[in-house]
Short mmCIF file of C-alpha atoms in Angstrom, two decimals:
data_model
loop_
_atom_site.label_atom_id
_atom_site.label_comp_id
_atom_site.label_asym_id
_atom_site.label_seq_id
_atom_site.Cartn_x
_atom_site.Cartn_y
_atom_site.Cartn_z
CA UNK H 1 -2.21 -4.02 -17.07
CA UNK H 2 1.10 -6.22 -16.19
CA UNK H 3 2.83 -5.62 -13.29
CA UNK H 4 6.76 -6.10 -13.21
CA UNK H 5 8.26 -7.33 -10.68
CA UNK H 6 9.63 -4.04 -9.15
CA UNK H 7 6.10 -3.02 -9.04
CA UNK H 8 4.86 -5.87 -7.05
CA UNK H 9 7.71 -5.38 -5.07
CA UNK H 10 6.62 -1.83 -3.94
CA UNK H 11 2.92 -2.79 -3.86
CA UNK H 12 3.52 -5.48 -1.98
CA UNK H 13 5.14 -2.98 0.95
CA UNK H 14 2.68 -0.85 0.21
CA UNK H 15 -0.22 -3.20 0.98
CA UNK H 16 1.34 -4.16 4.44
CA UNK H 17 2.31 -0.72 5.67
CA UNK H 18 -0.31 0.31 8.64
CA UNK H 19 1.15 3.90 7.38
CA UNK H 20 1.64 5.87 4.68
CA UNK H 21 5.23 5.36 3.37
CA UNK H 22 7.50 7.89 1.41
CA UNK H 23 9.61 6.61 -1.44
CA UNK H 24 12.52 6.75 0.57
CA UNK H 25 11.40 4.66 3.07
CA UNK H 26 10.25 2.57 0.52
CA UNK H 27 13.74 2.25 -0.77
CA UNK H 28 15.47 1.40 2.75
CA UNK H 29 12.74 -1.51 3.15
CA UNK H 30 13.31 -2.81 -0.68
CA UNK H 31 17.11 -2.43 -0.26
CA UNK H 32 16.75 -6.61 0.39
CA UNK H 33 14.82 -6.93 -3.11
CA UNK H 34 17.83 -5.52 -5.29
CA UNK H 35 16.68 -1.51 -5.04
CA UNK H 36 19.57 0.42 -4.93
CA UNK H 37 18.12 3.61 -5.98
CA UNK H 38 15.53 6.34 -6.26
CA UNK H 39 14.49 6.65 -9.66
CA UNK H 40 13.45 2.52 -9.20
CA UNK H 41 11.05 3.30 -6.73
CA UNK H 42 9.62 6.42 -8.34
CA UNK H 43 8.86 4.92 -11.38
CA UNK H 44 7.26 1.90 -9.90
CA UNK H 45 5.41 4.66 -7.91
CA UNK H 46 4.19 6.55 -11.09
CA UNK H 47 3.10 3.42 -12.66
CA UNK H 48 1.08 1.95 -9.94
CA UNK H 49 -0.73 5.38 -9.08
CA UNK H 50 -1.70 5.25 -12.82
CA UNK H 51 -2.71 2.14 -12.69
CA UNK H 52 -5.16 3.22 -9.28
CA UNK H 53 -3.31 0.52 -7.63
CA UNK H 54 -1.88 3.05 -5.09
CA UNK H 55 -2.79 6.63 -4.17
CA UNK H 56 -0.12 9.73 -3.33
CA UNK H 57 -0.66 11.92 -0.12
CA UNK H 58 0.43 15.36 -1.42
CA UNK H 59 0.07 16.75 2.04
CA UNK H 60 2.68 14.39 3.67
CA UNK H 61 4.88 13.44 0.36
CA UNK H 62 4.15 9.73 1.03
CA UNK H 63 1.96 6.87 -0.88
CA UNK H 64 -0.80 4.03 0.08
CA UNK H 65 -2.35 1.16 -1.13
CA UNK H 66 -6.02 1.51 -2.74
CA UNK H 67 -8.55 0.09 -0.08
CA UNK H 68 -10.19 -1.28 -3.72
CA UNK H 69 -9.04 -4.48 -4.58
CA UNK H 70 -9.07 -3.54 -8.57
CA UNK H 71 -7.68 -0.61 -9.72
CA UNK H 72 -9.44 2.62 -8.22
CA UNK H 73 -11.76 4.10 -10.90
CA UNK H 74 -13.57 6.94 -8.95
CA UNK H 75 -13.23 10.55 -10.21
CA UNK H 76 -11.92 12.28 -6.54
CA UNK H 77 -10.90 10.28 -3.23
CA UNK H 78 -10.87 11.10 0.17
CA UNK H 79 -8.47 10.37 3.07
CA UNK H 80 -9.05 11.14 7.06
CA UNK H 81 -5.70 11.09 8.12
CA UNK H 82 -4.62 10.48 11.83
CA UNK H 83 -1.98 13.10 12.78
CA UNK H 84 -1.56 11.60 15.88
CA UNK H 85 -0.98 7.89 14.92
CA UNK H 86 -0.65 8.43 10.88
CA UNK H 87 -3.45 5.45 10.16
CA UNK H 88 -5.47 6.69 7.11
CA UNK H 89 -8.58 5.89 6.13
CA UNK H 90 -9.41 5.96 2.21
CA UNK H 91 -13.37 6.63 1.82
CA UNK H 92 -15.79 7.40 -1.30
CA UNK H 93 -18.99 9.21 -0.04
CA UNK H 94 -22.01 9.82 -2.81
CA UNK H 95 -23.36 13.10 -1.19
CA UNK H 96 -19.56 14.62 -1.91
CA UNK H 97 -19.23 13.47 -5.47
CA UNK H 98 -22.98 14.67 -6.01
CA UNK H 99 -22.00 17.83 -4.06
CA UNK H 100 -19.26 18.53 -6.11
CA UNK H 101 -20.62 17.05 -9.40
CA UNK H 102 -23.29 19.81 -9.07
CA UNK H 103 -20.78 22.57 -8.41
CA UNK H 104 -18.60 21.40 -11.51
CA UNK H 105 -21.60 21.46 -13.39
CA UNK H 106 -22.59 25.20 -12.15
CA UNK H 107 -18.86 26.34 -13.22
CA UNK H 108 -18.57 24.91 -16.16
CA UNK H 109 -15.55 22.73 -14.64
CA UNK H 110 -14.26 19.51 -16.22
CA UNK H 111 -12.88 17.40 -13.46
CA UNK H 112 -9.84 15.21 -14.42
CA UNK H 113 -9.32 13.61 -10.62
CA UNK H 114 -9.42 14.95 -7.29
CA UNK H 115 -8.12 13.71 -3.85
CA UNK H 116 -9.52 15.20 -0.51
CA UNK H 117 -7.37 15.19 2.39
CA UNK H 118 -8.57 16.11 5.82
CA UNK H 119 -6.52 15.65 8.76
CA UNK H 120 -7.49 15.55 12.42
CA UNK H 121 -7.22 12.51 14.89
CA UNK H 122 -8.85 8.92 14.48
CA UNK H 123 -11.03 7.34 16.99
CA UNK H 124 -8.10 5.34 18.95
CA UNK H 125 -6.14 8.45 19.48
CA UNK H 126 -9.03 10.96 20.06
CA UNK H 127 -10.89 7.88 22.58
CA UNK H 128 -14.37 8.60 21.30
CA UNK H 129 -16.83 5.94 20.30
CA UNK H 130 -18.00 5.45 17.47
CA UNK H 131 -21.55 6.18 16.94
CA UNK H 132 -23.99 3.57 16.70
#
């Protein structure tokens, strides 16, 4: 997989952000970099969520970095997203996949790829400690 350089570009914003970030906003920081308009950053976008560098957020229209440092190569994702603060938190547990491997199975389902979104608050904003 080669990268161009308007890819890194838009990675490379991506990887910093504490937040998810929508193309536009990705566009106003880039502005610097020589992107002038939309259609650059969504086709960087397309590219790098193909290549599992970078994840979309259907439910708030914006994009983040993969938490993996090669390209993502799981079947579904899941994000707990803060709706307080906005800090997501990518995760892969084994019970889900199982969980759901076993109801694809029962349904005669073919998975192609699957994100989970749940939103609620983290721990900073909701105070509670983690347990131990």
């Amino acid at each position: 997989m080669k990268i161009t350089a308007n890819q890194q570009h838009v990675l490379s914003v991506l990887r910093e952000a504490k937040v998810p970030l929508s193309a536009y906003t990705l566009l106003d920081r880039l502005r610097d970099q020589g992107f002038s308009a939309p259609v650059q950053i969504y086709r960087a976008l397309d590219r790098l969520t193909e290549y599992g560098l970078i994840h979309r957020l259907e439910s708030l229209n914006a994009y983040v970095s993969c938490i993996h440092d090669k390209a993502c190569k799981h079947d579904f994702t899941a994000f707990a997203i803060c709706d307080s603060c906005g800090y997501v938190d990518e995760f892969i547990d084994d019970s889900l996949s199982r969980s759901l491997g076993h109801w694809m199975k029962n349904h005669a389902f073919s998975l192609g790829h699957s994100t989970i979104e749940l939103h609620g608050k983290c721990v900073h904003c909701t105070g509670h400690a983690l347990p131990s």
